[in-house]
């Protein structure tokens, strides 16, 4: 199947989600322009979170671009402080207000905070049933979190957003997620920029005249992993999405996957909670 910037994946509730998008964690004051630039270039998925503190800027970026709201897929998430306070429903109303939108396309439990992630997900289910969010899911969940969640969940999570890149390929978790038709989505696909100096990745790119960032992001989409690289630079926003005119060979895909060294640039949800 040939892929393009607007290729979608069908979630387990039949909602279509673009495979490729823009992440805005730490985008700060550059958020508005980054969102507008990305949409103007053809991105159709924007990933934010209440905890990033820039939902308002995402909303402004959506308005700055000419792309109609219904053509954009907006993800946001509920953070652990809200989950512990038991105010998930109210917090989603606040996200809607900040984003200045009537609905959220995908709403995620941002982190499996012990004791509260199951009740938080039940509130997210209520938001789904009430029509405020079109799809629901989780982030940073491991298999044992899913097992506990599914004892009580009414709806399967549609997406699990996880740290994923060639140094942390997450194969066992992604295999498990396939069984429950939960789509993997990679946060920090470029390892926060750290992977861009890797010689193996740079070398693969030379054959195609592509950068390390483009090689990694192409590896994601060829694996069917949704990916949301962050940049506030227009040239990089364009560069990152210019990955649909080449194809990595099976051997190159395998070389990238063999780089897995269980290296994390973020925290491990197995033994850490915010
Ligand atoms: P910037 O926003 O200044 O462009 P990740 O998505 O893995 O978290 O990586 C994001 C980091 O990588 C940011 O620091 C971002 O910086 C940088 N980055 C994103 N795209 C590129 C690119 N194509 N080339 C170089 N750096 C990039």
PDB file of C-alpha atoms and ligand atoms in Angstrom:
ATOM      1  CA  UNK A   1       0.000   0.000   0.000  1.00  0.00           C
ATOM      2  CA  UNK A   2       1.395   3.381  -0.875  1.00  0.00           C
ATOM      3  CA  UNK A   3       1.417   5.805   2.006  1.00  0.00           C
ATOM      4  CA  UNK A   4       1.029   9.573   2.051  1.00  0.00           C
ATOM      5  CA  UNK A   5       0.916  12.339   4.645  1.00  0.00           C
ATOM      6  CA  UNK A   6      -2.835  11.961   5.020  1.00  0.00           C
ATOM      7  CA  UNK A   7      -2.993   8.161   5.134  1.00  0.00           C
ATOM      8  CA  UNK A   8      -5.277   7.086   7.950  1.00  0.00           C
ATOM      9  CA  UNK A   9      -5.482   4.034  10.153  1.00  0.00           C
ATOM     10  CA  UNK A  10      -8.881   2.732  11.245  1.00  0.00           C
ATOM     11  CA  UNK A  11      -9.196   2.591  15.035  1.00  0.00           C
ATOM     12  CA  UNK A  12     -11.070  -0.213  16.786  1.00  0.00           C
ATOM     13  CA  UNK A  13     -14.176   2.005  17.059  1.00  0.00           C
ATOM     14  CA  UNK A  14     -14.047   2.709  13.291  1.00  0.00           C
ATOM     15  CA  UNK A  15     -12.788   6.281  13.622  1.00  0.00           C
ATOM     16  CA  UNK A  16     -10.028   7.078  11.111  1.00  0.00           C
ATOM     17  CA  UNK A  17      -6.828   8.596  12.486  1.00  0.00           C
ATOM     18  CA  UNK A  18      -3.997  10.008  10.347  1.00  0.00           C
ATOM     19  CA  UNK A  19      -0.858   7.909  10.753  1.00  0.00           C
ATOM     20  CA  UNK A  20       1.442  10.940  10.783  1.00  0.00           C
ATOM     21  CA  UNK A  21       1.154  14.070  12.881  1.00  0.00           C
ATOM     22  CA  UNK A  22       2.785  16.941  14.729  1.00  0.00           C
ATOM     23  CA  UNK A  23       3.726  16.690  18.409  1.00  0.00           C
ATOM     24  CA  UNK A  24       3.810  19.913  20.421  1.00  0.00           C
ATOM     25  CA  UNK A  25       5.383  18.901  23.732  1.00  0.00           C
ATOM     26  CA  UNK A  26       7.761  21.744  24.694  1.00  0.00           C
ATOM     27  CA  UNK A  27       6.738  23.780  21.642  1.00  0.00           C
ATOM     28  CA  UNK A  28       6.085  26.756  23.929  1.00  0.00           C
ATOM     29  CA  UNK A  29       5.571  30.062  22.178  1.00  0.00           C
ATOM     30  CA  UNK A  30       6.222  28.429  18.831  1.00  0.00           C
ATOM     31  CA  UNK A  31       3.105  26.275  19.119  1.00  0.00           C
ATOM     32  CA  UNK A  32       0.650  28.506  17.228  1.00  0.00           C
ATOM     33  CA  UNK A  33       2.891  28.945  14.205  1.00  0.00           C
ATOM     34  CA  UNK A  34       4.044  25.305  14.208  1.00  0.00           C
ATOM     35  CA  UNK A  35       0.452  24.058  14.142  1.00  0.00           C
ATOM     36  CA  UNK A  36      -0.479  26.466  11.340  1.00  0.00           C
ATOM     37  CA  UNK A  37       2.656  25.610   9.315  1.00  0.00           C
ATOM     38  CA  UNK A  38       2.070  21.876   9.736  1.00  0.00           C
ATOM     39  CA  UNK A  39      -1.568  22.088   8.664  1.00  0.00           C
ATOM     40  CA  UNK A  40      -0.717  24.268   5.703  1.00  0.00           C
ATOM     41  CA  UNK A  41       1.854  21.705   4.562  1.00  0.00           C
ATOM     42  CA  UNK A  42      -0.696  18.894   4.800  1.00  0.00           C
ATOM     43  CA  UNK A  43      -0.430  17.470   8.336  1.00  0.00           C
ATOM     44  CA  UNK A  44      -3.867  16.442   9.616  1.00  0.00           C
ATOM     45  CA  UNK A  45      -3.073  15.257  13.151  1.00  0.00           C
ATOM     46  CA  UNK A  46      -2.009  17.522  16.013  1.00  0.00           C
ATOM     47  CA  UNK A  47      -1.033  15.941  19.341  1.00  0.00           C
ATOM     48  CA  UNK A  48      -1.172  18.009  22.518  1.00  0.00           C
ATOM     49  CA  UNK A  49      -1.959  17.364  26.192  1.00  0.00           C
ATOM     50  CA  UNK A  50      -3.424  19.369  29.038  1.00  0.00           C
ATOM     51  CA  UNK A  51      -0.128  18.844  30.834  1.00  0.00           C
ATOM     52  CA  UNK A  52       1.819  20.544  28.033  1.00  0.00           C
ATOM     53  CA  UNK A  53       0.080  23.818  28.849  1.00  0.00           C
ATOM     54  CA  UNK A  54      -0.425  24.775  25.201  1.00  0.00           C
ATOM     55  CA  UNK A  55      -3.952  23.667  24.284  1.00  0.00           C
ATOM     56  CA  UNK A  56      -4.940  27.321  23.828  1.00  0.00           C
ATOM     57  CA  UNK A  57      -2.064  27.844  21.381  1.00  0.00           C
ATOM     58  CA  UNK A  58      -3.042  24.693  19.485  1.00  0.00           C
ATOM     59  CA  UNK A  59      -6.559  26.096  19.171  1.00  0.00           C
ATOM     60  CA  UNK A  60      -5.139  29.368  17.836  1.00  0.00           C
ATOM     61  CA  UNK A  61      -2.965  27.501  15.334  1.00  0.00           C
ATOM     62  CA  UNK A  62      -6.017  25.568  14.116  1.00  0.00           C
ATOM     63  CA  UNK A  63      -7.798  28.858  13.485  1.00  0.00           C
ATOM     64  CA  UNK A  64      -4.777  30.480  11.833  1.00  0.00           C
ATOM     65  CA  UNK A  65      -4.674  27.774   9.171  1.00  0.00           C
ATOM     66  CA  UNK A  66      -7.228  27.526   6.377  1.00  0.00           C
ATOM     67  CA  UNK A  67      -7.875  23.845   7.059  1.00  0.00           C
ATOM     68  CA  UNK A  68     -11.414  23.279   8.410  1.00  0.00           C
ATOM     69  CA  UNK A  69     -11.677  21.844  11.924  1.00  0.00           C
ATOM     70  CA  UNK A  70     -13.440  18.710  10.709  1.00  0.00           C
ATOM     71  CA  UNK A  71     -10.441  17.851   8.520  1.00  0.00           C
ATOM     72  CA  UNK A  72      -8.045  17.893  11.482  1.00  0.00           C
ATOM     73  CA  UNK A  73      -7.594  15.143  14.064  1.00  0.00           C
ATOM     74  CA  UNK A  74      -6.843  16.659  17.482  1.00  0.00           C
ATOM     75  CA  UNK A  75      -5.506  14.576  20.346  1.00  0.00           C
ATOM     76  CA  UNK A  76      -5.236  15.755  23.930  1.00  0.00           C
ATOM     77  CA  UNK A  77      -4.664  13.971  27.227  1.00  0.00           C
ATOM     78  CA  UNK A  78      -5.517  14.138  30.900  1.00  0.00           C
ATOM     79  CA  UNK A  79      -2.599  14.398  33.327  1.00  0.00           C
ATOM     80  CA  UNK A  80      -2.038  12.567  36.630  1.00  0.00           C
ATOM     81  CA  UNK A  81      -2.829  15.475  38.990  1.00  0.00           C
ATOM     82  CA  UNK A  82      -6.311  15.686  37.503  1.00  0.00           C
ATOM     83  CA  UNK A  83      -6.702  11.910  37.678  1.00  0.00           C
ATOM     84  CA  UNK A  84      -5.794  11.952  41.370  1.00  0.00           C
ATOM     85  CA  UNK A  85      -8.145  14.864  42.053  1.00  0.00           C
ATOM     86  CA  UNK A  86     -10.975  12.931  40.393  1.00  0.00           C
ATOM     87  CA  UNK A  87     -11.802  15.825  38.058  1.00  0.00           C
ATOM     88  CA  UNK A  88     -11.235  14.170  34.670  1.00  0.00           C
ATOM     89  CA  UNK A  89     -14.651  15.105  33.289  1.00  0.00           C
ATOM     90  CA  UNK A  90     -14.280  18.767  34.270  1.00  0.00           C
ATOM     91  CA  UNK A  91     -10.728  18.850  32.932  1.00  0.00           C
ATOM     92  CA  UNK A  92     -11.903  17.671  29.543  1.00  0.00           C
ATOM     93  CA  UNK A  93     -14.401  20.569  29.511  1.00  0.00           C
ATOM     94  CA  UNK A  94     -11.460  22.876  30.212  1.00  0.00           C
ATOM     95  CA  UNK A  95      -9.477  21.305  27.338  1.00  0.00           C
ATOM     96  CA  UNK A  96     -12.443  21.872  25.015  1.00  0.00           C
ATOM     97  CA  UNK A  97     -12.604  25.499  26.101  1.00  0.00           C
ATOM     98  CA  UNK A  98      -8.853  26.064  25.659  1.00  0.00           C
ATOM     99  CA  UNK A  99      -8.775  24.332  22.277  1.00  0.00           C
ATOM    100  CA  UNK A 100     -11.942  26.269  21.415  1.00  0.00           C
ATOM    101  CA  UNK A 101     -13.509  23.222  19.853  1.00  0.00           C
ATOM    102  CA  UNK A 102     -16.757  21.316  20.338  1.00  0.00           C
ATOM    103  CA  UNK A 103     -15.125  17.903  20.393  1.00  0.00           C
ATOM    104  CA  UNK A 104     -11.768  16.189  20.760  1.00  0.00           C
ATOM    105  CA  UNK A 105     -10.870  13.479  18.258  1.00  0.00           C
ATOM    106  CA  UNK A 106      -8.789  11.378  20.640  1.00  0.00           C
ATOM    107  CA  UNK A 107      -8.604  11.683  24.410  1.00  0.00           C
ATOM    108  CA  UNK A 108      -5.918   9.774  26.296  1.00  0.00           C
ATOM    109  CA  UNK A 109      -5.131   8.829  29.882  1.00  0.00           C
ATOM    110  CA  UNK A 110      -1.637  10.326  29.796  1.00  0.00           C
ATOM    111  CA  UNK A 111       0.139   8.091  32.309  1.00  0.00           C
ATOM    112  CA  UNK A 112      -0.835   4.913  34.226  1.00  0.00           C
ATOM    113  CA  UNK A 113      -0.716   6.566  37.650  1.00  0.00           C
ATOM    114  CA  UNK A 114      -1.172   3.731  40.172  1.00  0.00           C
ATOM    115  CA  UNK A 115      -4.605   3.399  41.790  1.00  0.00           C
ATOM    116  CA  UNK A 116      -6.202   6.071  39.624  1.00  0.00           C
ATOM    117  CA  UNK A 117      -5.719   5.084  35.986  1.00  0.00           C
ATOM    118  CA  UNK A 118      -8.692   2.712  35.919  1.00  0.00           C
ATOM    119  CA  UNK A 119     -11.200   5.167  37.470  1.00  0.00           C
ATOM    120  CA  UNK A 120      -9.762   7.903  35.215  1.00  0.00           C
ATOM    121  CA  UNK A 121     -10.353   5.736  32.155  1.00  0.00           C
ATOM    122  CA  UNK A 122     -13.946   5.118  33.306  1.00  0.00           C
ATOM    123  CA  UNK A 123     -14.449   8.900  33.293  1.00  0.00           C
ATOM    124  CA  UNK A 124     -12.897   9.080  29.822  1.00  0.00           C
ATOM    125  CA  UNK A 125     -15.424   6.430  28.742  1.00  0.00           C
ATOM    126  CA  UNK A 126     -18.204   8.669  30.086  1.00  0.00           C
ATOM    127  CA  UNK A 127     -16.892  11.565  27.967  1.00  0.00           C
ATOM    128  CA  UNK A 128     -16.914   9.248  24.952  1.00  0.00           C
ATOM    129  CA  UNK A 129     -20.491   8.148  25.606  1.00  0.00           C
ATOM    130  CA  UNK A 130     -21.512  11.797  26.025  1.00  0.00           C
ATOM    131  CA  UNK A 131     -20.003  12.624  22.618  1.00  0.00           C
ATOM    132  CA  UNK A 132     -17.309  15.073  23.717  1.00  0.00           C
ATOM    133  CA  UNK A 133     -14.516  12.813  22.462  1.00  0.00           C
ATOM    134  CA  UNK A 134     -14.645  10.699  19.299  1.00  0.00           C
ATOM    135  CA  UNK A 135     -12.135   8.067  20.400  1.00  0.00           C
ATOM    136  CA  UNK A 136     -10.393   7.189  23.648  1.00  0.00           C
ATOM    137  CA  UNK A 137      -7.122   5.606  24.562  1.00  0.00           C
ATOM    138  CA  UNK A 138      -4.103   5.542  26.818  1.00  0.00           C
ATOM    139  CA  UNK A 139      -0.475   6.553  26.880  1.00  0.00           C
ATOM    140  CA  UNK A 140       2.574   4.896  28.417  1.00  0.00           C
ATOM    141  CA  UNK A 141       0.628   1.733  29.251  1.00  0.00           C
ATOM    142  CA  UNK A 142       2.419  -1.599  29.493  1.00  0.00           C
ATOM    143  CA  UNK A 143       0.796  -5.002  29.176  1.00  0.00           C
ATOM    144  CA  UNK A 144       0.062  -5.333  32.893  1.00  0.00           C
ATOM    145  CA  UNK A 145      -1.662  -1.935  32.918  1.00  0.00           C
ATOM    146  CA  UNK A 146      -3.876  -3.084  30.040  1.00  0.00           C
ATOM    147  CA  UNK A 147      -4.713  -6.345  31.817  1.00  0.00           C
ATOM    148  CA  UNK A 148      -5.906  -4.450  34.873  1.00  0.00           C
ATOM    149  CA  UNK A 149      -7.731  -1.852  32.794  1.00  0.00           C
ATOM    150  CA  UNK A 150      -9.564  -4.397  30.668  1.00  0.00           C
ATOM    151  CA  UNK A 151     -11.067  -6.051  33.755  1.00  0.00           C
ATOM    152  CA  UNK A 152     -13.229  -2.942  34.104  1.00  0.00           C
ATOM    153  CA  UNK A 153     -13.234  -1.160  30.758  1.00  0.00           C
ATOM    154  CA  UNK A 154     -16.353  -1.035  28.632  1.00  0.00           C
ATOM    155  CA  UNK A 155     -14.472   0.122  25.508  1.00  0.00           C
ATOM    156  CA  UNK A 156     -11.062  -1.067  24.347  1.00  0.00           C
ATOM    157  CA  UNK A 157      -8.484   1.740  24.195  1.00  0.00           C
ATOM    158  CA  UNK A 158      -8.062   2.666  20.527  1.00  0.00           C
ATOM    159  CA  UNK A 159      -4.480   3.965  20.826  1.00  0.00           C
ATOM    160  CA  UNK A 160      -1.531   3.572  23.194  1.00  0.00           C
ATOM    161  CA  UNK A 161       0.981   6.387  22.808  1.00  0.00           C
ATOM    162  CA  UNK A 162       4.395   5.168  23.927  1.00  0.00           C
ATOM    163  CA  UNK A 163       8.050   6.055  23.725  1.00  0.00           C
ATOM    164  CA  UNK A 164       9.187   4.269  20.584  1.00  0.00           C
ATOM    165  CA  UNK A 165      12.191   4.668  18.268  1.00  0.00           C
ATOM    166  CA  UNK A 166      14.966   2.437  16.905  1.00  0.00           C
ATOM    167  CA  UNK A 167      16.639   2.216  20.349  1.00  0.00           C
ATOM    168  CA  UNK A 168      13.327   1.225  21.983  1.00  0.00           C
ATOM    169  CA  UNK A 169      11.329  -0.734  19.425  1.00  0.00           C
ATOM    170  CA  UNK A 170       8.689  -2.000  21.878  1.00  0.00           C
ATOM    171  CA  UNK A 171       8.009  -5.183  19.879  1.00  0.00           C
ATOM    172  CA  UNK A 172       6.491  -7.351  22.675  1.00  0.00           C
ATOM    173  CA  UNK A 173       4.153  -4.551  23.759  1.00  0.00           C
ATOM    174  CA  UNK A 174       3.123  -3.748  20.181  1.00  0.00           C
ATOM    175  CA  UNK A 175       2.478  -7.471  19.511  1.00  0.00           C
ATOM    176  CA  UNK A 176       0.214  -7.587  22.562  1.00  0.00           C
ATOM    177  CA  UNK A 177      -1.572  -4.412  21.430  1.00  0.00           C
ATOM    178  CA  UNK A 178      -2.304  -5.972  18.033  1.00  0.00           C
ATOM    179  CA  UNK A 179      -4.329  -8.659  19.821  1.00  0.00           C
ATOM    180  CA  UNK A 180      -6.623  -6.022  21.290  1.00  0.00           C
ATOM    181  CA  UNK A 181      -6.584  -3.889  18.096  1.00  0.00           C
ATOM    182  CA  UNK A 182      -4.943  -0.954  19.878  1.00  0.00           C
ATOM    183  CA  UNK A 183      -2.861   1.239  17.541  1.00  0.00           C
ATOM    184  CA  UNK A 184       0.699   2.103  18.631  1.00  0.00           C
ATOM    185  CA  UNK A 185       1.679   5.747  18.418  1.00  0.00           C
ATOM    186  CA  UNK A 186       5.294   6.827  18.960  1.00  0.00           C
ATOM    187  CA  UNK A 187       6.115   9.808  21.134  1.00  0.00           C
ATOM    188  CA  UNK A 188       9.620  11.254  20.814  1.00  0.00           C
ATOM    189  CA  UNK A 189      10.169   9.214  17.650  1.00  0.00           C
ATOM    190  CA  UNK A 190      13.483  11.029  17.129  1.00  0.00           C
ATOM    191  CA  UNK A 191      14.577  10.302  20.701  1.00  0.00           C
ATOM    192  CA  UNK A 192      14.085  13.976  21.438  1.00  0.00           C
ATOM    193  CA  UNK A 193      16.619  14.684  18.672  1.00  0.00           C
ATOM    194  CA  UNK A 194      19.291  12.396  20.179  1.00  0.00           C
ATOM    195  CA  UNK A 195      19.007   9.785  17.423  1.00  0.00           C
ATOM    196  CA  UNK A 196      19.739  12.221  14.635  1.00  0.00           C
ATOM    197  CA  UNK A 197      23.508  11.862  15.128  1.00  0.00           C
ATOM    198  CA  UNK A 198      23.461   8.087  14.750  1.00  0.00           C
ATOM    199  CA  UNK A 199      25.864   7.001  11.995  1.00  0.00           C
ATOM    200  CA  UNK A 200      23.923   3.867  11.009  1.00  0.00           C
ATOM    201  CA  UNK A 201      20.758   5.882  10.471  1.00  0.00           C
ATOM    202  CA  UNK A 202      22.570   8.685   8.647  1.00  0.00           C
ATOM    203  CA  UNK A 203      24.217   6.119   6.351  1.00  0.00           C
ATOM    204  CA  UNK A 204      20.866   4.525   5.417  1.00  0.00           C
ATOM    205  CA  UNK A 205      19.519   7.962   4.536  1.00  0.00           C
ATOM    206  CA  UNK A 206      22.399   8.816   2.181  1.00  0.00           C
ATOM    207  CA  UNK A 207      21.203   6.270  -0.383  1.00  0.00           C
ATOM    208  CA  UNK A 208      17.905   8.156  -0.708  1.00  0.00           C
ATOM    209  CA  UNK A 209      19.151  11.700  -0.094  1.00  0.00           C
ATOM    210  CA  UNK A 210      17.196  11.681   3.173  1.00  0.00           C
ATOM    211  CA  UNK A 211      18.078  12.822   6.692  1.00  0.00           C
ATOM    212  CA  UNK A 212      18.233  10.631   9.796  1.00  0.00           C
ATOM    213  CA  UNK A 213      14.922  12.130  10.935  1.00  0.00           C
ATOM    214  CA  UNK A 214      13.280  11.110   7.664  1.00  0.00           C
ATOM    215  CA  UNK A 215      14.686   7.571   7.872  1.00  0.00           C
ATOM    216  CA  UNK A 216      13.348   7.059  11.405  1.00  0.00           C
ATOM    217  CA  UNK A 217       9.913   8.458  10.592  1.00  0.00           C
ATOM    218  CA  UNK A 218       9.711   6.341   7.432  1.00  0.00           C
ATOM    219  CA  UNK A 219      10.596   3.277   9.542  1.00  0.00           C
ATOM    220  CA  UNK A 220       7.657   4.151  11.829  1.00  0.00           C
ATOM    221  CA  UNK A 221       5.070   4.448   9.090  1.00  0.00           C
ATOM    222  CA  UNK A 222       6.298   1.343   7.247  1.00  0.00           C
ATOM    223  CA  UNK A 223       5.778  -0.565  10.507  1.00  0.00           C
ATOM    224  CA  UNK A 224       2.266   0.884  10.810  1.00  0.00           C
ATOM    225  CA  UNK A 225       3.260   2.886  13.879  1.00  0.00           C
ATOM    226  CA  UNK A 226       1.606   6.278  14.077  1.00  0.00           C
ATOM    227  CA  UNK A 227       4.234   8.943  14.699  1.00  0.00           C
ATOM    228  CA  UNK A 228       4.172  12.518  15.966  1.00  0.00           C
ATOM    229  CA  UNK A 229       7.583  14.235  15.676  1.00  0.00           C
ATOM    230  CA  UNK A 230       7.853  17.628  17.323  1.00  0.00           C
ATOM    231  CA  UNK A 231       9.421  20.657  15.725  1.00  0.00           C
ATOM    232  CA  UNK A 232       8.792  24.365  15.894  1.00  0.00           C
ATOM    233  CA  UNK A 233      10.894  25.050  12.773  1.00  0.00           C
ATOM    234  CA  UNK A 234       8.964  25.240   9.536  1.00  0.00           C
ATOM    235  CA  UNK A 235      11.798  23.710   7.489  1.00  0.00           C
ATOM    236  CA  UNK A 236      11.975  20.714   9.843  1.00  0.00           C
ATOM    237  CA  UNK A 237       8.185  20.369   9.969  1.00  0.00           C
ATOM    238  CA  UNK A 238       8.310  20.050   6.182  1.00  0.00           C
ATOM    239  CA  UNK A 239      11.417  17.814   6.231  1.00  0.00           C
ATOM    240  CA  UNK A 240       9.851  15.399   8.738  1.00  0.00           C
ATOM    241  CA  UNK A 241       6.759  14.926   6.611  1.00  0.00           C
ATOM    242  CA  UNK A 242       8.685  14.502   3.356  1.00  0.00           C
ATOM    243  CA  UNK A 243       8.984  10.747   3.734  1.00  0.00           C
ATOM    244  CA  UNK A 244       6.414   9.491   1.289  1.00  0.00           C
ATOM    245  CA  UNK A 245       8.596   9.461  -1.816  1.00  0.00           C
ATOM    246  CA  UNK A 246      10.976   6.662  -0.801  1.00  0.00           C
ATOM    247  CA  UNK A 247      10.746   3.210   0.730  1.00  0.00           C
ATOM    248  CA  UNK A 248      13.176   1.448   3.065  1.00  0.00           C
ATOM    249  CA  UNK A 249      14.100  -2.096   2.061  1.00  0.00           C
ATOM    250  CA  UNK A 250      13.308  -5.032   4.332  1.00  0.00           C
ATOM    251  CA  UNK A 251      17.006  -5.225   5.181  1.00  0.00           C
ATOM    252  CA  UNK A 252      17.144  -1.533   6.138  1.00  0.00           C
ATOM    253  CA  UNK A 253      13.988  -1.926   8.219  1.00  0.00           C
ATOM    254  CA  UNK A 254      15.591  -4.879  10.007  1.00  0.00           C
ATOM    255  CA  UNK A 255      18.844  -2.969  10.565  1.00  0.00           C
ATOM    256  CA  UNK A 256      16.905  -0.170  12.258  1.00  0.00           C
ATOM    257  CA  UNK A 257      14.860  -2.591  14.376  1.00  0.00           C
ATOM    258  CA  UNK A 258      18.034  -4.436  15.448  1.00  0.00           C
ATOM    259  CA  UNK A 259      19.298  -1.209  17.018  1.00  0.00           C
ATOM    260  CA  UNK A 260      16.880  -1.855  19.883  1.00  0.00           C
ATOM    261  CA  UNK A 261      18.823  -1.528  23.142  1.00  0.00           C
ATOM    262  CA  UNK A 262      15.886  -0.808  25.470  1.00  0.00           C
ATOM    263  CA  UNK A 263      17.203   2.741  25.758  1.00  0.00           C
ATOM    264  CA  UNK A 264      14.694   5.231  27.095  1.00  0.00           C
ATOM    265  CA  UNK A 265      14.959   8.996  26.936  1.00  0.00           C
ATOM    266  CA  UNK A 266      11.849   9.299  29.128  1.00  0.00           C
ATOM    267  CA  UNK A 267      10.711   7.566  32.324  1.00  0.00           C
ATOM    268  CA  UNK A 268       9.776   3.899  32.524  1.00  0.00           C
ATOM    269  CA  UNK A 269       6.102   3.414  33.420  1.00  0.00           C
ATOM    270  CA  UNK A 270       7.024   0.054  35.031  1.00  0.00           C
ATOM    271  CA  UNK A 271       8.620   1.722  38.008  1.00  0.00           C
ATOM    272  CA  UNK A 272       7.887   5.432  37.863  1.00  0.00           C
ATOM    273  CA  UNK A 273       4.848   7.623  38.150  1.00  0.00           C
ATOM    274  CA  UNK A 274       4.555  11.358  38.014  1.00  0.00           C
TER     275      UNK A 274
HETATM  276  P1  LIG B   1      13.029  21.846  17.089  1.00  0.00           P
HETATM  277  O1  LIG B   1      11.644  21.904  17.646  1.00  0.00           O
HETATM  278  O2  LIG B   1      13.893  22.998  17.539  1.00  0.00           O
HETATM  279  O3  LIG B   1      13.051  21.643  15.590  1.00  0.00           O
HETATM  280  P2  LIG B   1      11.073  14.198  19.264  1.00  0.00           P
HETATM  281  O4  LIG B   1       9.897  14.416  18.373  1.00  0.00           O
HETATM  282  O5  LIG B   1      11.713  12.861  19.135  1.00  0.00           O
HETATM  283  O6  LIG B   1      10.777  14.544  20.718  1.00  0.00           O
HETATM  284  O7  LIG B   1      12.216  15.211  18.806  1.00  0.00           O
HETATM  285  C1  LIG B   1      12.029  16.573  18.925  1.00  0.00           C
HETATM  286  C2  LIG B   1      13.365  17.272  18.963  1.00  0.00           C
HETATM  287  O8  LIG B   1      14.065  17.069  17.750  1.00  0.00           O
HETATM  288  C3  LIG B   1      13.207  18.738  19.137  1.00  0.00           C
HETATM  289  O9  LIG B   1      14.299  19.203  19.913  1.00  0.00           O
HETATM  290  C4  LIG B   1      13.265  19.273  17.711  1.00  0.00           C
HETATM  291  O10 LIG B   1      13.788  20.579  17.718  1.00  0.00           O
HETATM  292  C5  LIG B   1      14.230  18.316  17.062  1.00  0.00           C
HETATM  293  N1  LIG B   1      13.905  18.037  15.649  1.00  0.00           N
HETATM  294  C6  LIG B   1      12.712  17.710  15.126  1.00  0.00           C
HETATM  295  N2  LIG B   1      12.799  17.478  13.808  1.00  0.00           N
HETATM  296  C7  LIG B   1      14.090  17.666  13.486  1.00  0.00           C
HETATM  297  C8  LIG B   1      14.826  17.580  12.277  1.00  0.00           C
HETATM  298  N3  LIG B   1      14.233  17.246  11.151  1.00  0.00           N
HETATM  299  N4  LIG B   1      16.158  17.852  12.326  1.00  0.00           N
HETATM  300  C9  LIG B   1      16.763  18.202  13.480  1.00  0.00           C
HETATM  301  N5  LIG B   1      16.132  18.295  14.652  1.00  0.00           N
HETATM  302  C10 LIG B   1      14.815  18.034  14.665  1.00  0.00           C
END
